[in-house]
CSV table of C-alpha atoms and ligand atoms in Angstrom, one decimal:
chain,number,residue,atom,x,y,z
A,192,MET,CA,-2.8,4.6,24.3
A,193,ASN,CA,-1.2,8.0,23.9
A,194,GLN,CA,2.6,8.2,23.5
A,195,THR,CA,4.6,11.3,24.2
A,196,VAL,CA,8.0,11.7,22.4
A,197,SER,CA,10.5,14.5,23.3
A,198,GLN,CA,13.0,16.2,21.1
A,199,ALA,CA,16.2,14.0,21.1
A,200,SER,CA,19.8,15.2,20.9
A,201,SER,CA,21.2,11.9,19.7
A,202,LEU,CA,20.2,8.3,18.8
A,203,ARG,CA,22.5,5.4,19.2
A,204,GLY,CA,22.2,1.6,19.2
A,205,THR,CA,21.1,-1.5,17.3
A,206,PRO,CA,17.3,-1.7,17.6
A,207,ALA,CA,15.4,-5.0,17.1
A,208,LEU,CA,13.2,-5.0,14.1
A,209,PRO,CA,9.9,-6.9,13.6
A,210,ALA,CA,9.8,-9.6,10.9
A,211,ASP,CA,8.6,-8.5,7.5
A,212,LYS,CA,4.9,-8.3,7.5
A,213,SER,CA,4.4,-9.0,3.7
A,214,ILE,CA,6.6,-12.1,3.7
A,215,SER,CA,5.0,-13.4,7.0
A,216,HIS,CA,1.5,-13.3,5.5
A,217,ARG,CA,2.6,-15.1,2.4
A,218,ALA,CA,4.6,-17.7,4.4
A,219,ALA,CA,1.5,-18.5,6.5
A,220,LEU,CA,-0.8,-18.8,3.5
A,221,LEU,CA,1.6,-20.9,1.4
A,222,SER,CA,2.3,-23.2,4.4
A,223,ALA,CA,-1.5,-23.7,4.8
A,224,LEU,CA,-1.6,-24.7,1.1
A,225,ALA,CA,1.4,-27.1,1.3
A,226,ASP,CA,0.8,-30.8,2.0
A,227,GLY,CA,2.8,-31.4,5.2
A,228,ARG,CA,4.8,-29.5,7.8
A,229,SER,CA,6.3,-26.1,7.0
A,230,ARG,CA,8.4,-24.0,9.3
A,231,ILE,CA,8.4,-20.2,9.5
A,232,ARG,CA,11.5,-18.8,11.3
A,233,ASN,CA,11.0,-15.4,12.9
A,234,PHE,CA,7.2,-15.3,12.4
A,235,PRO,CA,6.2,-12.0,14.2
A,236,ASP,CA,3.7,-11.2,16.9
A,237,SER,CA,2.5,-8.2,14.9
A,238,ALA,CA,-1.2,-8.0,14.7
A,239,ASP,CA,-1.6,-8.2,10.9
A,240,PRO,CA,0.4,-11.5,10.3
A,241,GLN,CA,-1.3,-12.9,13.4
A,242,SER,CA,-4.7,-12.2,11.7
A,243,THR,CA,-3.6,-14.3,8.7
A,244,LEU,CA,-2.4,-17.1,11.1
A,245,ALA,CA,-5.8,-17.1,12.9
A,246,CYS,CA,-7.6,-17.3,9.5
A,247,VAL,CA,-5.6,-20.2,8.2
A,248,ARG,CA,-6.2,-22.0,11.5
A,249,GLN,CA,-9.9,-21.5,11.0
A,250,LEU,CA,-9.5,-23.1,7.6
A,251,GLY,CA,-8.0,-26.2,9.1
A,252,ALA,CA,-4.2,-25.6,9.1
A,253,ARG,CA,-2.5,-26.4,12.4
A,254,ALA,CA,0.0,-23.8,13.6
A,255,LYS,CA,2.1,-23.5,16.7
A,256,ARG,CA,5.5,-22.3,17.8
A,257,ASP,CA,8.1,-24.9,18.7
A,258,GLU,CA,10.5,-24.6,21.6
A,259,ASN,CA,12.9,-22.4,19.4
A,260,GLY,CA,10.1,-20.0,18.6
A,261,THR,CA,9.8,-21.3,15.0
A,262,MET,CA,6.2,-21.3,13.8
A,263,VAL,CA,5.3,-24.8,12.6
A,264,VAL,CA,2.4,-25.0,10.2
A,265,ARG,CA,0.8,-28.2,9.0
A,266,GLY,CA,-1.2,-27.8,5.8
A,267,GLY,CA,-3.3,-30.3,3.9
A,268,GLY,CA,-2.3,-29.4,0.3
A,269,LEU,CA,-4.1,-27.4,-2.3
A,270,GLU,CA,-7.3,-29.4,-1.7
A,271,GLY,CA,-6.9,-29.6,2.1
A,272,LEU,CA,-8.7,-26.4,3.4
A,273,ARG,CA,-11.8,-26.9,5.5
A,274,PRO,CA,-14.9,-24.8,5.4
A,275,PRO,CA,-14.8,-22.2,8.1
A,276,SER,CA,-17.6,-22.3,10.6
A,277,GLN,CA,-17.6,-18.6,11.2
A,278,PRO,CA,-16.7,-15.4,9.2
A,279,LEU,CA,-12.9,-15.0,8.9
A,280,ASP,CA,-11.8,-11.9,10.8
A,281,CYS,CA,-8.9,-10.2,8.9
A,282,GLY,CA,-8.6,-7.5,11.6
A,283,ASN,CA,-6.9,-4.4,10.2
A,284,SER,CA,-5.1,-6.3,7.5
A,285,GLY,CA,-5.8,-5.6,3.8
A,286,THR,CA,-3.1,-8.1,2.8
A,287,THR,CA,-4.9,-10.9,4.8
A,288,MET,CA,-8.3,-10.1,3.2
A,289,ARG,CA,-7.1,-9.6,-0.4
A,290,LEU,CA,-4.8,-12.6,-0.6
A,291,LEU,CA,-7.1,-15.0,1.3
A,292,ALA,CA,-10.0,-14.0,-1.0
A,293,GLY,CA,-7.9,-15.2,-4.0
A,294,ILE,CA,-7.4,-18.6,-2.3
A,295,LEU,CA,-11.1,-18.9,-1.1
A,296,ALA,CA,-12.6,-17.9,-4.5
A,297,GLY,CA,-11.5,-21.3,-5.8
A,298,GLN,CA,-12.6,-23.5,-3.0
A,299,PRO,CA,-15.6,-25.9,-3.2
A,300,PHE,CA,-17.1,-24.2,-0.1
A,301,GLY,CA,-18.4,-20.8,0.9
A,302,SER,CA,-16.8,-18.3,3.2
A,303,VAL,CA,-17.1,-14.8,4.6
A,304,LEU,CA,-14.2,-12.4,5.1
A,305,THR,CA,-14.6,-9.5,7.4
A,306,GLY,CA,-12.4,-7.0,9.3
A,307,ASP,CA,-12.3,-3.9,11.5
A,308,GLU,CA,-13.9,-0.6,10.8
A,309,SER,CA,-11.0,0.7,8.7
A,310,LEU,CA,-10.7,-2.5,6.6
A,311,GLN,CA,-14.5,-2.4,5.9
A,312,GLN,CA,-14.0,1.0,4.3
A,313,ARG,CA,-11.2,-0.1,1.9
A,314,PRO,CA,-12.0,-0.9,-1.8
A,315,MET,CA,-12.5,-4.6,-2.5
A,316,ASP,CA,-13.9,-4.3,-6.0
A,317,ARG,CA,-10.3,-4.4,-7.2
A,318,ILE,CA,-10.2,-8.0,-6.2
A,319,ALA,CA,-13.8,-9.0,-6.6
A,320,ASP,CA,-13.8,-7.9,-10.3
A,321,PRO,CA,-10.9,-10.2,-11.5
A,322,LEU,CA,-12.0,-13.1,-9.3
A,323,ASN,CA,-15.5,-12.9,-10.7
A,324,ALA,CA,-14.0,-12.7,-14.3
A,325,MET,CA,-12.3,-16.0,-13.5
A,326,GLY,CA,-15.7,-17.6,-12.6
A,327,GLY,CA,-15.6,-16.9,-8.9
A,328,ARG,CA,-18.7,-15.9,-7.0
A,329,VAL,CA,-17.6,-13.0,-4.8
A,330,SER,CA,-20.0,-10.4,-3.6
A,331,LEU,CA,-19.4,-7.2,-1.7
A,332,VAL,CA,-21.4,-4.7,0.2
A,333,ASP,CA,-21.2,-1.5,-1.8
A,334,GLY,CA,-17.7,-2.3,-2.9
A,335,HIS,CA,-16.5,-3.2,0.6
A,336,ALA,CA,-16.2,-6.1,3.0
A,337,PRO,CA,-17.8,-8.2,4.4
A,338,ILE,CA,-16.8,-10.3,1.3
A,339,ARG,CA,-19.2,-13.2,0.7
A,340,ILE,CA,-17.6,-16.0,-1.4
A,341,ARG,CA,-19.6,-18.9,-2.7
A,342,ALA,CA,-18.2,-22.0,-4.4
A,343,PRO,CA,-17.7,-21.4,-8.1
A,344,GLU,CA,-20.3,-23.2,-10.2
A,345,SER,CA,-17.8,-25.1,-12.4
A,346,GLY,CA,-14.4,-24.2,-11.0
A,347,LEU,CA,-12.2,-21.1,-11.7
A,348,ARG,CA,-11.0,-20.3,-15.2
A,349,SER,CA,-7.6,-18.9,-15.9
A,350,MET,CA,-7.2,-15.5,-17.5
A,351,ASP,CA,-4.8,-12.8,-18.6
A,352,TYR,CA,-5.2,-9.9,-16.3
A,353,ARG,CA,-3.6,-6.5,-16.7
A,354,LEU,CA,-3.6,-4.8,-13.3
A,355,PRO,CA,-5.5,-1.5,-13.3
A,356,VAL,CA,-3.7,-0.4,-10.1
A,357,ALA,CA,-0.1,-1.1,-9.2
A,358,SER,CA,-0.9,-3.2,-6.2
A,359,ALA,CA,1.0,-6.2,-4.8
A,360,GLN,CA,-2.2,-7.3,-3.0
A,361,VAL,CA,-4.3,-7.4,-6.1
A,362,LYS,CA,-1.5,-9.1,-8.1
A,363,SER,CA,-1.1,-11.7,-5.3
A,364,CYS,CA,-4.8,-12.3,-5.1
A,365,VAL,CA,-5.1,-13.2,-8.8
A,366,LEU,CA,-1.9,-15.3,-8.7
A,367,LEU,CA,-3.2,-17.3,-5.7
A,368,ALA,CA,-6.6,-17.8,-7.4
A,369,GLY,CA,-4.6,-18.9,-10.4
A,370,LEU,CA,-3.4,-21.9,-8.4
A,371,PHE,CA,-7.0,-23.1,-8.3
A,372,ALA,CA,-7.9,-22.3,-11.9
A,373,GLU,CA,-7.9,-24.4,-15.0
A,374,GLY,CA,-5.0,-23.5,-17.2
A,375,THR,CA,-2.3,-20.7,-17.1
A,376,THR,CA,-3.2,-17.4,-15.5
A,377,GLU,CA,-1.1,-14.4,-16.5
A,378,VAL,CA,-0.9,-11.2,-14.5
A,379,ILE,CA,0.5,-8.2,-16.4
A,380,GLU,CA,2.0,-5.6,-14.2
A,381,PRO,CA,2.5,-2.1,-15.6
A,382,ALA,CA,4.5,-0.7,-12.6
A,383,PRO,CA,6.4,-3.1,-10.4
A,384,ALA,CA,5.0,-3.7,-6.9
A,385,ARG,CA,6.6,-5.9,-4.3
A,386,ASP,CA,7.4,-9.3,-5.7
A,387,HIS,CA,7.3,-11.6,-2.7
A,388,THR,CA,4.4,-13.8,-4.0
A,389,GLU,CA,6.1,-14.6,-7.3
A,390,ARG,CA,9.4,-15.2,-5.6
A,391,MET,CA,8.0,-17.5,-3.0
A,392,LEU,CA,6.1,-19.5,-5.5
A,393,ASP,CA,9.1,-19.4,-7.9
A,394,LEU,CA,6.8,-18.3,-10.8
A,395,PRO,CA,8.1,-17.7,-14.3
A,396,ILE,CA,8.3,-14.0,-15.3
A,397,GLN,CA,8.6,-12.5,-18.8
A,398,GLU,CA,9.5,-8.8,-19.5
A,399,VAL,CA,7.5,-7.6,-22.5
A,400,GLY,CA,7.8,-3.9,-23.6
A,401,GLY,CA,8.5,-2.7,-20.0
A,402,ASP,CA,5.7,-4.7,-18.5
A,403,ARG,CA,6.2,-7.8,-16.2
A,404,HIS,CA,4.1,-10.8,-17.2
A,405,ILE,CA,3.8,-13.3,-14.3
A,406,LEU,CA,2.5,-16.8,-15.1
A,407,VAL,CA,0.9,-19.3,-12.8
A,408,GLU,CA,-0.2,-22.8,-13.7
A,409,GLY,CA,-3.4,-24.1,-12.2
A,410,GLY,CA,-2.8,-27.0,-9.8
A,411,THR,CA,0.8,-26.2,-9.1
A,412,SER,CA,1.5,-27.7,-5.7
A,413,VAL,CA,3.2,-25.8,-3.0
A,414,GLU,CA,6.0,-27.7,-1.2
A,415,PRO,CA,6.2,-27.7,2.6
A,416,GLN,CA,9.5,-25.9,3.4
A,417,THR,CA,11.3,-23.7,5.9
A,418,TRP,CA,10.7,-20.0,5.4
A,419,SER,CA,13.0,-17.4,7.0
A,420,VAL,CA,11.4,-14.0,7.5
A,421,PRO,CA,13.9,-11.1,7.3
A,422,GLY,CA,13.6,-7.9,9.3
A,423,ASP,CA,10.9,-5.6,8.0
A,424,PHE,CA,12.4,-2.9,5.7
A,425,SER,CA,9.2,-0.8,6.0
A,426,GLY,CA,9.5,-0.9,9.8
A,427,ALA,CA,13.2,-0.1,9.6
A,428,ALA,CA,12.3,2.9,7.4
A,429,PHE,CA,11.0,4.9,10.5
A,430,LEU,CA,14.3,4.3,12.3
A,431,ILE,CA,16.4,5.1,9.2
A,432,VAL,CA,14.7,8.5,8.9
A,433,ALA,CA,14.8,9.1,12.7
A,434,ALA,CA,18.6,8.6,12.9
A,435,THR,CA,19.1,10.7,9.7
A,436,LEU,CA,17.2,13.6,11.2
A,437,VAL,CA,18.3,13.6,14.9
A,438,PRO,CA,21.8,15.2,15.1
A,439,ASP,CA,24.8,13.2,16.3
A,440,SER,CA,23.2,9.8,15.7
A,441,GLU,CA,24.5,6.5,14.5
A,442,ILE,CA,22.3,3.3,14.5
A,443,THR,CA,22.7,-0.1,13.0
A,444,LEU,CA,19.8,-2.2,11.6
A,445,GLU,CA,20.7,-5.8,11.2
A,446,ASN,CA,19.2,-8.5,9.0
A,447,VAL,CA,16.9,-6.1,7.2
A,448,GLY,CA,15.1,-7.4,4.1
A,449,LEU,CA,16.6,-5.6,1.0
A,450,ASN,CA,14.3,-6.9,-1.7
A,451,PRO,CA,14.8,-4.3,-4.5
A,452,SER,CA,11.0,-4.0,-5.0
A,453,ARG,CA,10.9,-2.6,-1.4
A,454,THR,CA,14.0,-0.4,-1.0
A,455,ALA,CA,13.5,2.7,-3.1
A,456,LEU,CA,13.5,4.7,0.1
A,457,LEU,CA,17.2,4.2,0.3
A,458,ASP,CA,17.7,5.9,-3.1
A,459,VAL,CA,15.3,8.7,-2.2
A,460,LEU,CA,17.0,9.4,1.1
A,461,ARG,CA,20.5,9.2,-0.5
A,462,GLY,CA,19.2,11.7,-3.1
A,463,MET,CA,18.3,14.0,-0.2
A,464,GLY,CA,21.8,13.7,1.3
A,465,ALA,CA,21.4,10.9,3.8
A,466,ASP,CA,24.4,8.9,5.1
A,467,LEU,CA,23.5,5.2,4.7
A,468,THR,CA,25.8,2.3,4.4
A,469,VAL,CA,24.6,-1.2,3.5
A,470,SER,CA,26.9,-4.1,4.3
A,471,ASN,CA,26.9,-7.8,4.9
A,472,GLU,CA,24.6,-8.3,1.9
A,473,ARG,CA,23.5,-11.9,1.3
A,474,VAL,CA,20.5,-14.0,0.2
A,475,GLU,CA,18.4,-16.0,2.7
A,476,GLY,CA,15.3,-17.9,1.9
A,477,GLY,CA,15.3,-16.4,-1.6
A,478,GLU,CA,15.2,-12.8,-0.2
A,479,PRO,CA,18.2,-10.4,-0.2
A,480,ILE,CA,19.0,-9.1,3.3
A,481,GLY,CA,21.8,-7.1,4.9
A,482,ASP,CA,22.7,-4.5,7.6
A,483,ILE,CA,22.2,-0.8,7.3
A,484,VAL,CA,24.2,1.8,9.2
A,485,VAL,CA,22.6,5.2,9.4
A,486,ARG,CA,24.3,8.4,10.5
A,487,SER,CA,22.7,11.9,10.8
A,488,ALA,CA,22.8,14.2,7.8
A,489,ASP,CA,21.3,17.4,6.7
A,490,LEU,CA,18.6,16.8,4.0
A,491,GLU,CA,17.6,18.6,0.9
A,492,ALA,CA,14.1,18.6,-0.7
A,493,VAL,CA,13.1,15.8,-3.0
A,494,GLU,CA,10.6,15.0,-5.8
A,495,VAL,CA,9.0,11.5,-5.8
A,496,GLY,CA,6.4,10.1,-8.2
A,497,GLY,CA,5.7,7.9,-11.2
A,498,ARG,CA,6.8,4.3,-11.3
A,499,ALA,CA,8.8,4.6,-8.0
A,500,ILE,CA,5.6,5.0,-5.9
A,501,PRO,CA,4.6,1.3,-5.6
A,502,ASN,CA,8.1,0.6,-4.3
A,503,LEU,CA,7.7,3.4,-1.7
A,504,ILE,CA,4.1,3.1,-0.9
A,505,ASP,CA,4.4,2.3,2.8
A,506,GLU,CA,7.3,4.7,3.3
A,507,ILE,CA,5.6,7.9,2.1
A,508,PRO,CA,4.4,9.0,5.5
A,509,VAL,CA,7.9,9.0,6.9
A,510,ILE,CA,9.3,10.5,3.7
A,511,ALA,CA,6.9,13.4,4.3
A,512,VAL,CA,8.4,13.8,7.8
A,513,ALA,CA,11.9,13.9,6.2
A,514,ALA,CA,10.7,16.4,3.7
A,515,ALA,CA,9.3,18.6,6.4
A,516,CYS,CA,12.7,18.7,8.0
A,517,ALA,CA,14.7,19.2,4.8
A,518,GLU,CA,15.8,22.4,3.1
A,519,GLY,CA,13.5,23.4,0.2
A,520,THR,CA,10.2,22.4,-1.3
A,521,SER,CA,9.5,18.7,-1.8
A,522,GLU,CA,6.8,17.2,-4.0
A,523,ILE,CA,5.2,13.8,-3.7
A,524,ARG,CA,2.9,13.0,-6.6
A,525,ASP,CA,1.1,9.9,-8.2
A,526,ALA,CA,0.4,8.6,-4.7
A,527,GLU,CA,-3.4,8.6,-4.7
A,528,GLU,CA,-3.3,5.0,-3.5
A,529,LEU,CA,-2.4,6.4,0.0
A,530,ARG,CA,-6.0,7.6,0.2
A,531,VAL,CA,-7.3,4.0,0.5
A,532,LYS,CA,-4.8,2.6,3.0
A,533,GLU,CA,-5.6,2.0,6.7
A,534,THR,CA,-6.6,5.7,6.7
A,535,ASP,CA,-6.5,8.4,4.1
A,536,ARG,CA,-2.8,8.9,4.6
A,537,LEU,CA,-2.4,12.1,2.5
A,538,HIS,CA,-5.0,13.7,4.7
A,539,ALA,CA,-3.6,12.4,8.0
A,540,ILE,CA,0.0,13.5,7.1
A,541,THR,CA,-1.3,17.0,6.1
A,542,GLU,CA,-3.3,17.5,9.3
A,543,ASN,CA,-0.4,16.3,11.5
A,544,LEU,CA,2.4,18.1,9.8
A,545,ARG,CA,0.4,21.3,9.8
A,546,ALA,CA,-0.2,20.9,13.5
A,547,LEU,CA,3.6,20.6,14.0
A,548,GLY,CA,4.0,23.9,12.1
A,549,ALA,CA,4.9,22.6,8.7
A,550,GLU,CA,3.6,24.2,5.5
A,551,VAL,CA,1.8,21.4,3.5
A,552,GLU,CA,-0.3,21.7,0.4
A,553,GLU,CA,-2.6,18.7,-0.2
A,554,HIS,CA,-3.2,17.4,-3.7
A,555,GLU,CA,-5.6,14.6,-4.9
A,556,ASP,CA,-2.5,12.5,-5.6
A,557,GLY,CA,0.2,13.9,-3.3
A,558,LEU,CA,1.7,16.6,-1.2
A,559,THR,CA,3.8,19.7,-1.5
A,560,ILE,CA,5.9,20.2,1.6
A,561,GLU,CA,7.9,23.3,2.5
A,562,GLY,CA,10.9,22.1,4.4
A,563,ARG,CA,11.5,23.9,7.7
A,564,GLY,CA,14.9,22.5,8.6
A,565,PRO,CA,14.7,21.5,12.3
A,566,ASN,CA,11.9,23.9,13.1
A,567,LEU,CA,8.9,21.7,13.9
A,568,LEU,CA,7.1,22.5,17.1
A,569,GLY,CA,5.9,19.6,19.4
A,570,THR,CA,2.1,19.4,19.9
A,571,ASP,CA,-0.7,16.9,20.0
A,572,VAL,CA,-1.2,14.8,16.8
A,573,ASP,CA,-3.4,11.8,15.9
A,574,SER,CA,-2.5,8.4,14.5
A,575,PHE,CA,-6.0,8.2,12.7
A,576,GLY,CA,-5.8,4.6,13.9
A,577,ASP,CA,-3.1,3.9,11.3
A,578,HIS,CA,0.2,2.3,12.4
A,579,ARG,CA,2.3,4.0,9.8
A,580,ILE,CA,0.9,7.4,10.7
A,581,ALA,CA,1.6,6.8,14.4
A,582,MET,CA,5.2,5.8,13.8
A,583,ALA,CA,5.9,8.6,11.3
A,584,MET,CA,4.7,11.0,14.0
A,585,GLY,CA,6.9,9.4,16.5
A,586,VAL,CA,9.8,10.2,14.3
A,587,ALA,CA,8.6,13.8,13.9
A,588,GLY,CA,8.4,14.0,17.7
A,589,LEU,CA,12.1,13.2,18.0
A,590,VAL,CA,13.0,16.4,16.0
A,591,ALA,CA,10.1,18.7,17.0
A,592,HIS,CA,10.9,21.2,19.7
A,593,GLY,CA,9.5,20.2,23.1
A,594,GLU,CA,7.1,17.3,23.3
A,595,THR,CA,4.8,15.7,20.8
A,596,THR,CA,1.9,13.5,22.0
A,597,ILE,CA,0.6,10.9,19.5
A,598,HIS,CA,-2.9,9.9,20.3
A,599,ASP,CA,-4.0,6.3,19.7
A,600,ALA,CA,-0.4,5.3,19.2
A,601,GLY,CA,-0.9,1.6,20.2
A,602,CYS,CA,-1.8,0.8,16.6
A,603,ALA,CA,1.9,0.6,15.9
A,604,ARG,CA,1.5,-3.1,17.0
A,605,VAL,CA,-0.2,-3.8,13.6
A,606,SER,CA,3.3,-4.1,12.0
A,607,PHE,CA,5.9,-3.2,14.8
A,608,PRO,CA,4.8,-4.2,18.3
A,609,GLY,CA,8.0,-3.0,20.1
A,610,PHE,CA,8.2,0.3,18.2
A,611,TRP,CA,7.9,2.7,21.1
A,612,GLU,CA,10.3,0.8,23.3
A,613,GLU,CA,12.9,0.5,20.5
A,614,LEU,CA,12.6,4.2,19.8
A,615,ASP,CA,13.0,5.0,23.5
A,616,GLY,CA,16.0,2.7,23.8
A,617,LEU,CA,17.9,4.6,21.1
A,618,ILE,CA,17.6,8.0,22.8
A,619,GLU,CA,20.9,9.1,24.3
A,620,GLU,CA,20.5,11.3,27.4
A,621,ASP,CA,22.2,14.7,27.2
A,622,GLY,CA,25.7,15.0,28.7
B,90,S3P,C1,1.4,-5.2,0.7
B,90,S3P,C2,1.2,-4.4,-0.4
B,90,S3P,C3,1.0,-3.0,-0.3
B,90,S3P,C4,1.3,-2.4,1.1
B,90,S3P,C5,0.9,-3.3,2.2
B,90,S3P,C6,1.4,-4.7,2.1
B,90,S3P,C7,1.6,-6.7,0.5
B,90,S3P,O1,-0.4,-2.7,-0.6
B,90,S3P,O2,0.8,-1.1,1.2
B,90,S3P,O3,1.3,-2.8,3.5
B,90,S3P,O4,2.1,-7.4,1.4
B,90,S3P,O5,1.2,-7.1,-0.6
B,90,S3P,P1,-0.9,-2.5,-2.1
B,90,S3P,O6,-0.3,-3.7,-2.8
B,90,S3P,O7,-2.4,-2.6,-2.0
B,90,S3P,O8,-0.4,-1.2,-2.5
């Protein structure tokens, strides 16, 4: 599906956000490991969390929506998973594959995890190495999926593991494997990545010399409970930047997840001059949430890098669009992880912003972007099959002169199924 977006003169409204993808995956997995019936309020139809749900069903959990739309999942406890009769298809979802591998490495049965073409090109040694060091029997094809997991010979052993990459997926994989290991597993995190897994499992955390040490005791049972999934901050990010860039705009985003390990974008945009007001802050289901009002503002260039990157990892494509419309030269560094996402995002952003007339220099770990003010020119761009590239280009299309056509734009459904409709609904007609 191609999507054409025209330059907009104003955005107004209160768009509906999808439920948070990261929290939804974890709620589905933890519900499958709990003994009894859990409820997940606001579980989304986005393709990635649906991949996780399909996999836990194949592993014996029962899941269906009740009459109020709540997803009800019946799990069989830590020892209640059943051997899957077929390979587990993780679709486009790295989170499904990496977190599920942590759970499956400790099972007394074998399994195979596979996914789409993009997922089969993403690095999986980052999870196979620690799982095998715990006594797992995880094999890859040239560092990639399909992942073949055999039952460990004599159960998993706990370990202390210092993460070599700042990745919430790797951290969560090892922590989930730790539930099935003998003893206490400790994950040491040099730069903080999103903390939903440790929050949802209520794991003890120690701060030692600037590092976070997260501890999980083997055999800790997961209680069946009601999870409430907030609005997805990373989905909101596209609309926040859109309303900032399009003149004469004011939008309100309600019930957005505001977990501090996810919201560094707000600081970055405020540093660039954005007009953002957060209100109605509260905690629901262990996660901070609130409302965000966004009004248009002129932006100045920004420098992002270092320890902030894991907190911004999914927002960098849209930060790049903001930078292309800001005054001055922006720098994004230390972001080499973007090369191993659903596509090589540094390459995809460079190609697309250049097509729109921006001056972009590509580095191994980032981008230098010459801001053009509101001078992008609409043209044809490509999603590269990546939902976040598609949506970032949708935002660029709202500010670029004329029309921008995003090829293969349907992949937005991976995390934000109603994105194009919501964007369209915000556009105020001239006059
Ligand atoms: C996610 C972690 C991030 C992020 C992804 C979701 C998660 O990946 O990019 O969209 O839910 O744990 P990494 O942890 O690999 O950086």
